[in-house]
């Protein structure tokens, strides 16, 4: 019986996710791979496990067995002009994956201060080198929400890593949009970029 208490599938699942995630390694900048290696060392887990964690959202959206783990989720909203109280830009974000009993308890806000690029705040969970929600020191805010897509690919940069690159390196709204448009797609997302 698969549900037997003595049967621990975690190592098997972790190994499978690690192998699946390896295909993204060449598409992730070395500085971020080294950061993930440091996270793995600090957490006492393998690099493959930490890397899979940082690419999980993109893996889960691919057309394979992981697809069943992901459903469209999260919400983004921006209001300004007559839609906001004082006419200034207000950004709202609901970051909710399908694992609320685990992830909601461990939400984190991290200030990244990279040697190159912009400082930025990231909202996510411990162990993220990438981001799903960020605001940089230039006032750019970037968020995402998963949406169903018939087309998927493993030939692009995993979403959390791509959004981190935008938060770290884009100075203007135009630069941020250009970075997203230039990147090969991986799966379905709405990406909202706001400039305060």
CSV table of N, CA, C and O in Angstrom, one decimal, residues 16-113:
chain,number,residue,atom,x,y,z
A,16,UNK,N,13.5,13.2,-8.1
A,16,UNK,CA,12.9,13.4,-9.4
A,16,UNK,C,12.8,14.9,-9.7
A,16,UNK,O,13.0,15.3,-10.9
A,17,UNK,N,12.4,15.7,-8.7
A,17,UNK,CA,12.4,17.2,-8.9
A,17,UNK,C,13.7,17.7,-9.3
A,17,UNK,O,13.9,18.6,-10.1
A,18,UNK,N,14.8,17.3,-8.6
A,18,UNK,CA,16.1,17.7,-8.8
A,18,UNK,C,16.6,17.4,-10.2
A,18,UNK,O,17.2,18.3,-10.9
A,19,UNK,N,16.3,16.2,-10.7
A,19,UNK,CA,16.6,15.8,-12.1
A,19,UNK,C,15.9,16.7,-13.1
A,19,UNK,O,16.4,17.1,-14.1
A,20,UNK,N,14.6,16.9,-12.8
A,20,UNK,CA,13.8,17.7,-13.7
A,20,UNK,C,14.3,19.2,-13.8
A,20,UNK,O,14.4,19.8,-14.8
A,21,UNK,N,14.7,19.7,-12.6
A,21,UNK,CA,15.2,21.1,-12.6
A,21,UNK,C,16.5,21.3,-13.2
A,21,UNK,O,16.8,22.4,-13.7
A,22,UNK,N,17.3,20.3,-13.3
A,22,UNK,CA,18.7,20.4,-13.9
A,22,UNK,C,18.7,21.0,-15.3
A,22,UNK,O,19.6,21.7,-15.7
A,23,UNK,N,17.6,20.7,-16.0
A,23,UNK,CA,17.6,21.3,-17.4
A,23,UNK,C,17.6,22.8,-17.4
A,23,UNK,O,17.9,23.4,-18.5
A,24,UNK,N,17.3,23.4,-16.3
A,24,UNK,CA,17.3,24.9,-16.3
A,24,UNK,C,18.6,25.5,-15.9
A,24,UNK,O,18.9,26.7,-16.1
A,25,UNK,N,19.5,24.7,-15.4
A,25,UNK,CA,20.8,25.2,-14.9
A,25,UNK,C,21.5,26.1,-15.9
A,25,UNK,O,22.0,27.1,-15.5
A,26,UNK,N,21.6,25.7,-17.2
A,26,UNK,CA,22.4,26.5,-18.1
A,26,UNK,C,21.7,27.9,-18.4
A,26,UNK,O,22.3,28.8,-18.9
A,27,UNK,N,20.4,28.0,-18.0
A,27,UNK,CA,19.7,29.3,-18.3
A,27,UNK,C,19.7,30.2,-17.1
A,27,UNK,O,19.1,31.3,-17.1
A,28,UNK,N,20.3,29.8,-16.0
A,28,UNK,CA,20.3,30.6,-14.8
A,28,UNK,C,21.7,31.2,-14.6
A,28,UNK,O,22.7,30.5,-14.7
A,29,UNK,N,21.8,32.5,-14.4
A,29,UNK,CA,23.1,33.1,-14.3
A,29,UNK,C,23.9,32.5,-13.1
A,29,UNK,O,23.4,32.1,-12.1
A,30,UNK,N,25.2,32.5,-13.3
A,30,UNK,CA,26.1,31.8,-12.3
A,30,UNK,C,26.0,32.4,-10.9
A,30,UNK,O,26.0,31.7,-9.9
A,31,UNK,N,25.8,33.8,-10.9
A,31,UNK,CA,25.7,34.4,-9.5
A,31,UNK,C,24.5,33.9,-8.8
A,31,UNK,O,24.6,33.7,-7.6
A,32,UNK,N,23.4,33.6,-9.5
A,32,UNK,CA,22.2,33.1,-8.8
A,32,UNK,C,22.4,31.6,-8.5
A,32,UNK,O,22.0,31.1,-7.4
A,33,UNK,N,23.1,30.8,-9.3
A,33,UNK,CA,23.4,29.4,-9.0
A,33,UNK,C,24.2,29.3,-7.8
A,33,UNK,O,24.0,28.5,-6.9
A,34,UNK,N,25.2,30.2,-7.7
A,34,UNK,CA,26.1,30.2,-6.5
A,34,UNK,C,25.3,30.6,-5.2
A,34,UNK,O,25.5,30.0,-4.2
A,35,UNK,N,24.4,31.5,-5.4
A,35,UNK,CA,23.5,31.9,-4.2
A,35,UNK,C,22.7,30.7,-3.8
A,35,UNK,O,22.5,30.4,-2.6
A,36,UNK,N,22.1,30.0,-4.8
A,36,UNK,CA,21.3,28.8,-4.5
A,36,UNK,C,22.2,27.7,-3.8
A,36,UNK,O,21.8,27.0,-2.9
A,37,UNK,N,23.4,27.6,-4.2
A,37,UNK,CA,24.4,26.7,-3.6
A,37,UNK,C,24.6,27.0,-2.2
A,37,UNK,O,24.6,26.2,-1.3
A,38,UNK,N,24.7,28.3,-1.9
A,38,UNK,CA,24.9,28.8,-0.5
A,38,UNK,C,23.7,28.5,0.3
A,38,UNK,O,23.8,28.1,1.5
A,39,UNK,N,22.5,28.7,-0.3
A,39,UNK,CA,21.2,28.4,0.4
A,39,UNK,C,21.2,26.9,0.8
A,39,UNK,O,20.8,26.5,1.9
A,40,UNK,N,21.6,26.1,-0.2
A,40,UNK,CA,21.6,24.6,0.1
A,40,UNK,C,22.5,24.3,1.2
A,40,UNK,O,22.2,23.5,2.1
A,41,UNK,N,23.7,24.8,1.2
A,41,UNK,CA,24.7,24.5,2.2
A,41,UNK,C,24.2,25.0,3.6
A,41,UNK,O,24.3,24.2,4.6
A,42,UNK,N,23.6,26.2,3.6
A,42,UNK,CA,23.1,26.7,4.9
A,42,UNK,C,21.9,25.9,5.4
A,42,UNK,O,21.7,25.7,6.6
A,43,UNK,N,21.1,25.3,4.5
A,43,UNK,CA,19.9,24.6,4.9
A,43,UNK,C,20.2,23.1,5.1
A,43,UNK,O,19.4,22.3,5.6
A,44,UNK,N,21.4,22.7,4.7
A,44,UNK,CA,21.8,21.3,4.9
A,44,UNK,C,21.1,20.3,3.9
A,44,UNK,O,20.8,19.2,4.2
A,45,UNK,N,20.8,20.9,2.7
A,45,UNK,CA,20.2,20.1,1.7
A,45,UNK,C,21.1,20.1,0.4
A,45,UNK,O,22.0,20.8,0.4
A,46,UNK,N,20.7,19.2,-0.5
A,46,UNK,CA,21.5,19.2,-1.8
A,46,UNK,C,21.2,20.4,-2.6
A,46,UNK,O,20.2,21.0,-2.5
A,47,UNK,N,22.2,20.7,-3.5
A,47,UNK,CA,22.0,21.8,-4.5
A,47,UNK,C,20.8,21.5,-5.3
A,47,UNK,O,19.9,22.4,-5.6
A,48,UNK,N,20.6,20.3,-5.8
A,48,UNK,CA,19.5,19.9,-6.6
A,48,UNK,C,18.1,20.2,-5.9
A,48,UNK,O,17.2,20.7,-6.6
A,49,UNK,N,18.1,19.9,-4.6
A,49,UNK,CA,16.8,20.2,-3.9
A,49,UNK,C,16.5,21.7,-3.8
A,49,UNK,O,15.4,22.1,-4.1
A,50,UNK,N,17.6,22.5,-3.5
A,50,UNK,CA,17.4,23.9,-3.4
A,50,UNK,C,17.1,24.5,-4.8
A,50,UNK,O,16.2,25.4,-4.9
A,51,UNK,N,17.7,24.0,-5.9
A,51,UNK,CA,17.5,24.5,-7.2
A,51,UNK,C,16.1,24.1,-7.6
A,51,UNK,O,15.4,25.0,-8.2
A,52,UNK,N,15.6,22.9,-7.3
A,52,UNK,CA,14.3,22.5,-7.7
A,52,UNK,C,13.2,23.4,-7.0
A,52,UNK,O,12.2,23.8,-7.6
A,53,UNK,N,13.5,23.8,-5.7
A,53,UNK,CA,12.6,24.7,-5.0
A,53,UNK,C,12.5,26.0,-5.7
A,53,UNK,O,11.4,26.6,-5.8
A,54,UNK,N,13.6,26.5,-6.2
A,54,UNK,CA,13.7,27.8,-6.9
A,54,UNK,C,13.1,27.8,-8.3
A,54,UNK,O,13.0,28.8,-8.9
A,55,UNK,N,12.9,26.6,-8.8
A,55,UNK,CA,12.3,26.5,-10.2
A,55,UNK,C,11.0,25.7,-10.2
A,55,UNK,O,10.4,25.5,-11.2
A,56,UNK,N,10.5,25.4,-9.0
A,56,UNK,CA,9.3,24.6,-8.9
A,56,UNK,C,8.1,25.1,-9.6
A,56,UNK,O,7.4,24.4,-10.3
A,57,UNK,N,7.9,26.4,-9.5
A,57,UNK,CA,6.7,27.0,-10.1
A,57,UNK,C,6.7,26.7,-11.6
A,57,UNK,O,5.7,26.3,-12.2
A,58,UNK,N,7.8,26.9,-12.3
A,58,UNK,CA,8.0,26.7,-13.7
A,58,UNK,C,7.9,25.2,-14.0
A,58,UNK,O,7.2,24.8,-15.0
A,59,UNK,N,8.5,24.4,-13.2
A,59,UNK,CA,8.3,22.9,-13.4
A,59,UNK,C,6.9,22.5,-13.3
A,59,UNK,O,6.4,21.7,-14.1
A,60,UNK,N,6.2,23.0,-12.3
A,60,UNK,CA,4.8,22.6,-12.0
A,60,UNK,C,3.8,23.0,-13.1
A,60,UNK,O,2.8,22.3,-13.3
A,61,UNK,N,4.2,24.0,-13.9
A,61,UNK,CA,3.4,24.4,-15.0
A,61,UNK,C,3.6,23.7,-16.3
A,61,UNK,O,2.9,23.9,-17.3
A,62,UNK,N,4.7,22.8,-16.4
A,62,UNK,CA,5.0,22.1,-17.6
A,62,UNK,C,4.0,21.0,-17.9
A,62,UNK,O,3.3,20.5,-16.9
A,63,UNK,N,3.8,20.6,-19.1
A,63,UNK,CA,2.9,19.5,-19.5
A,63,UNK,C,3.5,18.2,-19.1
A,63,UNK,O,4.1,17.5,-19.9
A,64,UNK,N,3.4,17.8,-17.8
A,64,UNK,CA,3.9,16.5,-17.4
A,64,UNK,C,3.2,16.2,-16.1
A,64,UNK,O,2.2,16.8,-15.8
A,65,UNK,N,3.7,15.3,-15.3
A,65,UNK,CA,3.0,14.9,-14.1
A,65,UNK,C,2.9,16.0,-13.1
A,65,UNK,O,1.9,16.0,-12.3
A,66,UNK,N,3.8,16.9,-13.1
A,66,UNK,CA,3.7,18.0,-12.1
A,66,UNK,C,2.6,18.9,-12.3
A,66,UNK,O,2.1,19.6,-11.4
A,67,UNK,N,2.1,19.0,-13.5
A,67,UNK,CA,1.0,19.9,-13.9
A,67,UNK,C,-0.2,19.7,-12.9
A,67,UNK,O,-0.9,20.7,-12.6
A,68,UNK,N,-0.4,18.5,-12.5
A,68,UNK,CA,-1.6,18.3,-11.6
A,68,UNK,C,-1.4,19.0,-10.2
A,68,UNK,O,-2.3,19.1,-9.5
A,69,UNK,N,-0.2,19.4,-9.9
A,69,UNK,CA,0.1,20.1,-8.6
A,69,UNK,C,-0.2,21.6,-8.7
A,69,UNK,O,-0.2,22.2,-7.7
A,70,UNK,N,-0.4,22.1,-9.9
A,70,UNK,CA,-0.6,23.5,-10.0
A,70,UNK,C,-1.9,23.9,-10.6
A,70,UNK,O,-2.4,23.3,-11.6
A,71,UNK,N,-2.5,24.9,-10.0
A,71,UNK,CA,-3.8,25.5,-10.5
A,71,UNK,C,-3.6,27.0,-10.6
A,71,UNK,O,-2.7,27.5,-9.9
A,72,UNK,N,-4.3,27.6,-11.5
A,72,UNK,CA,-4.2,29.1,-11.5
A,72,UNK,C,-4.4,29.7,-10.1
A,72,UNK,O,-5.3,29.3,-9.4
A,73,UNK,N,-3.5,30.6,-9.7
A,73,UNK,CA,-3.6,31.1,-8.4
A,73,UNK,C,-3.0,32.5,-8.4
A,73,UNK,O,-2.3,32.9,-9.3
A,74,UNK,N,-3.1,33.2,-7.3
A,74,UNK,CA,-2.6,34.5,-7.0
A,74,UNK,C,-3.4,35.6,-7.7
A,74,UNK,O,-4.1,35.3,-8.7
A,75,UNK,N,-3.3,36.8,-7.3
A,75,UNK,CA,-4.0,37.9,-7.9
A,75,UNK,C,-3.1,39.1,-7.8
A,75,UNK,O,-2.4,39.3,-6.8
A,76,UNK,N,-3.3,40.0,-8.8
A,76,UNK,CA,-2.5,41.2,-8.8
A,76,UNK,C,-3.5,42.3,-9.2
A,76,UNK,O,-4.4,42.1,-10.0
A,77,UNK,N,-3.4,43.5,-8.6
A,77,UNK,CA,-4.2,44.6,-8.9
A,77,UNK,C,-3.4,45.9,-8.8
A,77,UNK,O,-2.6,46.0,-7.9
A,78,UNK,N,-3.6,46.8,-9.7
A,78,UNK,CA,-3.0,48.1,-9.7
A,78,UNK,C,-4.1,49.2,-9.9
A,78,UNK,O,-5.0,49.0,-10.7
A,79,UNK,N,-4.1,50.2,-9.1
A,79,UNK,CA,-5.1,51.3,-9.2
A,79,UNK,C,-4.4,52.6,-9.1
A,79,UNK,O,-3.4,52.8,-8.4
A,80,UNK,N,-4.8,53.6,-9.9
A,80,UNK,CA,-4.3,54.9,-9.9
A,80,UNK,C,-5.3,55.9,-10.5
A,80,UNK,O,-6.4,55.4,-10.9
A,81,UNK,N,-5.0,57.1,-10.5
A,81,UNK,CA,-5.9,58.1,-11.0
A,81,UNK,C,-7.2,58.1,-10.2
A,81,UNK,O,-7.2,58.0,-8.9
A,82,UNK,N,-8.4,58.1,-10.8
A,82,UNK,CA,-9.6,58.2,-10.1
A,82,UNK,C,-9.9,56.9,-9.4
A,82,UNK,O,-10.8,56.8,-8.5
A,83,UNK,N,-9.2,55.8,-9.7
A,83,UNK,CA,-9.4,54.5,-9.0
A,83,UNK,C,-8.7,54.4,-7.7
A,83,UNK,O,-9.0,53.4,-6.9
A,84,UNK,N,-7.9,55.3,-7.3
A,84,UNK,CA,-7.2,55.3,-6.0
A,84,UNK,C,-7.6,56.5,-5.2
A,84,UNK,O,-8.1,57.5,-5.8
A,85,UNK,N,-7.5,56.4,-3.9
A,85,UNK,CA,-8.0,57.5,-3.0
A,85,UNK,C,-7.3,58.9,-3.3
A,85,UNK,O,-8.0,59.9,-3.4
A,86,UNK,N,-6.0,58.9,-3.5
A,86,UNK,CA,-5.3,60.1,-3.7
A,86,UNK,C,-4.8,60.3,-5.2
A,86,UNK,O,-4.0,61.2,-5.5
A,87,UNK,N,-5.2,59.4,-6.0
A,87,UNK,CA,-4.7,59.4,-7.4
A,87,UNK,C,-3.4,58.7,-7.7
A,87,UNK,O,-3.0,58.5,-8.8
A,88,UNK,N,-2.7,58.4,-6.6
A,88,UNK,CA,-1.4,57.8,-6.7
A,88,UNK,C,-1.5,56.3,-6.9
A,88,UNK,O,-2.5,55.7,-6.5
A,89,UNK,N,-0.5,55.7,-7.5
A,89,UNK,CA,-0.5,54.2,-7.7
A,89,UNK,C,-0.5,53.4,-6.5
A,89,UNK,O,0.2,53.7,-5.5
A,90,UNK,N,-1.4,52.4,-6.4
A,90,UNK,CA,-1.5,51.5,-5.3
A,90,UNK,C,-1.4,50.1,-6.0
A,90,UNK,O,-2.2,49.8,-6.9
A,91,UNK,N,-0.6,49.2,-5.5
A,91,UNK,CA,-0.4,47.9,-6.0
A,91,UNK,C,-0.9,46.9,-4.9
A,91,UNK,O,-0.4,47.0,-3.8
A,92,UNK,N,-1.7,45.9,-5.3
A,92,UNK,CA,-2.1,44.9,-4.4
A,92,UNK,C,-1.7,43.5,-4.9
A,92,UNK,O,-1.7,43.3,-6.1
A,93,UNK,N,-1.4,42.6,-4.0
A,93,UNK,CA,-0.9,41.3,-4.4
A,93,UNK,C,-1.4,40.3,-3.4
A,93,UNK,O,-1.3,40.4,-2.2
A,94,UNK,N,-1.9,39.2,-4.0
A,94,UNK,CA,-2.3,38.0,-3.2
A,94,UNK,C,-1.5,36.9,-3.6
A,94,UNK,O,-1.6,36.4,-4.8
A,95,UNK,N,-0.5,36.4,-2.8
A,95,UNK,CA,0.4,35.4,-3.1
A,95,UNK,C,-0.1,34.1,-2.4
A,95,UNK,O,0.2,33.9,-1.3
A,96,UNK,N,-0.8,33.3,-3.2
A,96,UNK,CA,-1.3,32.0,-2.6
A,96,UNK,C,-1.2,30.8,-3.5
A,96,UNK,O,-1.9,30.7,-4.5
A,97,UNK,N,-0.3,30.0,-3.1
A,97,UNK,CA,-0.2,28.7,-3.8
A,97,UNK,C,-1.2,27.7,-3.2
A,97,UNK,O,-1.9,28.1,-2.3
A,98,UNK,N,-1.2,26.5,-3.7
A,98,UNK,CA,-2.2,25.5,-3.3
A,98,UNK,C,-1.8,24.8,-1.9
A,98,UNK,O,-2.4,23.9,-1.5
A,99,UNK,N,-0.8,25.3,-1.3
A,99,UNK,CA,-0.3,24.7,-0.1
A,99,UNK,C,-0.4,25.6,1.1
A,99,UNK,O,0.6,25.9,1.8
A,100,UNK,N,-1.6,26.1,1.4
A,100,UNK,CA,-1.8,27.2,2.4
A,100,UNK,C,-1.3,26.8,3.8
A,100,UNK,O,-0.8,27.6,4.6
A,101,UNK,N,-1.5,25.5,4.2
A,101,UNK,CA,-1.1,25.2,5.6
A,101,UNK,C,0.4,25.2,5.8
A,101,UNK,O,0.9,25.3,6.9
A,102,UNK,N,1.1,25.1,4.7
A,102,UNK,CA,2.6,25.1,4.8
A,102,UNK,C,3.1,26.5,4.5
A,102,UNK,O,3.8,27.1,5.3
A,103,UNK,N,2.8,27.0,3.3
A,103,UNK,CA,3.5,28.2,2.9
A,103,UNK,C,3.0,29.5,3.6
A,103,UNK,O,3.8,30.4,3.8
A,104,UNK,N,1.8,29.6,3.9
A,104,UNK,CA,1.3,30.8,4.6
A,104,UNK,C,2.0,31.1,5.9
A,104,UNK,O,2.1,32.2,6.4
A,105,UNK,N,2.4,30.0,6.6
A,105,UNK,CA,3.1,30.2,7.9
A,105,UNK,C,4.5,30.6,7.8
A,105,UNK,O,5.1,31.1,8.8
A,106,UNK,N,5.1,30.5,6.6
A,106,UNK,CA,6.5,30.8,6.5
A,106,UNK,C,6.8,32.0,5.5
A,106,UNK,O,7.9,32.1,5.0
A,107,UNK,N,5.9,32.8,5.2
A,107,UNK,CA,6.1,34.0,4.3
A,107,UNK,C,7.2,34.8,4.8
A,107,UNK,O,7.4,35.0,6.1
A,108,UNK,N,8.1,35.3,3.9
A,108,UNK,CA,9.2,36.2,4.3
A,108,UNK,C,9.3,37.4,3.4
A,108,UNK,O,8.9,37.3,2.3
A,109,UNK,N,9.9,38.4,3.9
A,109,UNK,CA,10.3,39.6,3.2
A,109,UNK,C,11.8,39.7,3.3
A,109,UNK,O,12.3,39.7,4.4
A,110,UNK,N,12.5,39.7,2.2
A,110,UNK,CA,13.9,39.7,2.2
A,110,UNK,C,14.4,40.9,1.4
A,110,UNK,O,13.9,41.2,0.3
A,111,UNK,N,15.4,41.6,2.0
A,111,UNK,CA,16.1,42.7,1.3
A,111,UNK,C,17.3,42.1,0.6
A,111,UNK,O,18.2,41.6,1.3
A,112,UNK,N,17.3,42.1,-0.7
A,112,UNK,CA,18.5,41.7,-1.5
A,112,UNK,C,19.4,42.9,-1.8
A,112,UNK,O,18.9,44.0,-2.2
A,113,UNK,N,20.6,42.8,-1.5
A,113,UNK,CA,21.6,43.9,-1.8
A,113,UNK,C,22.7,43.3,-2.6
A,113,UNK,O,23.8,43.1,-2.1
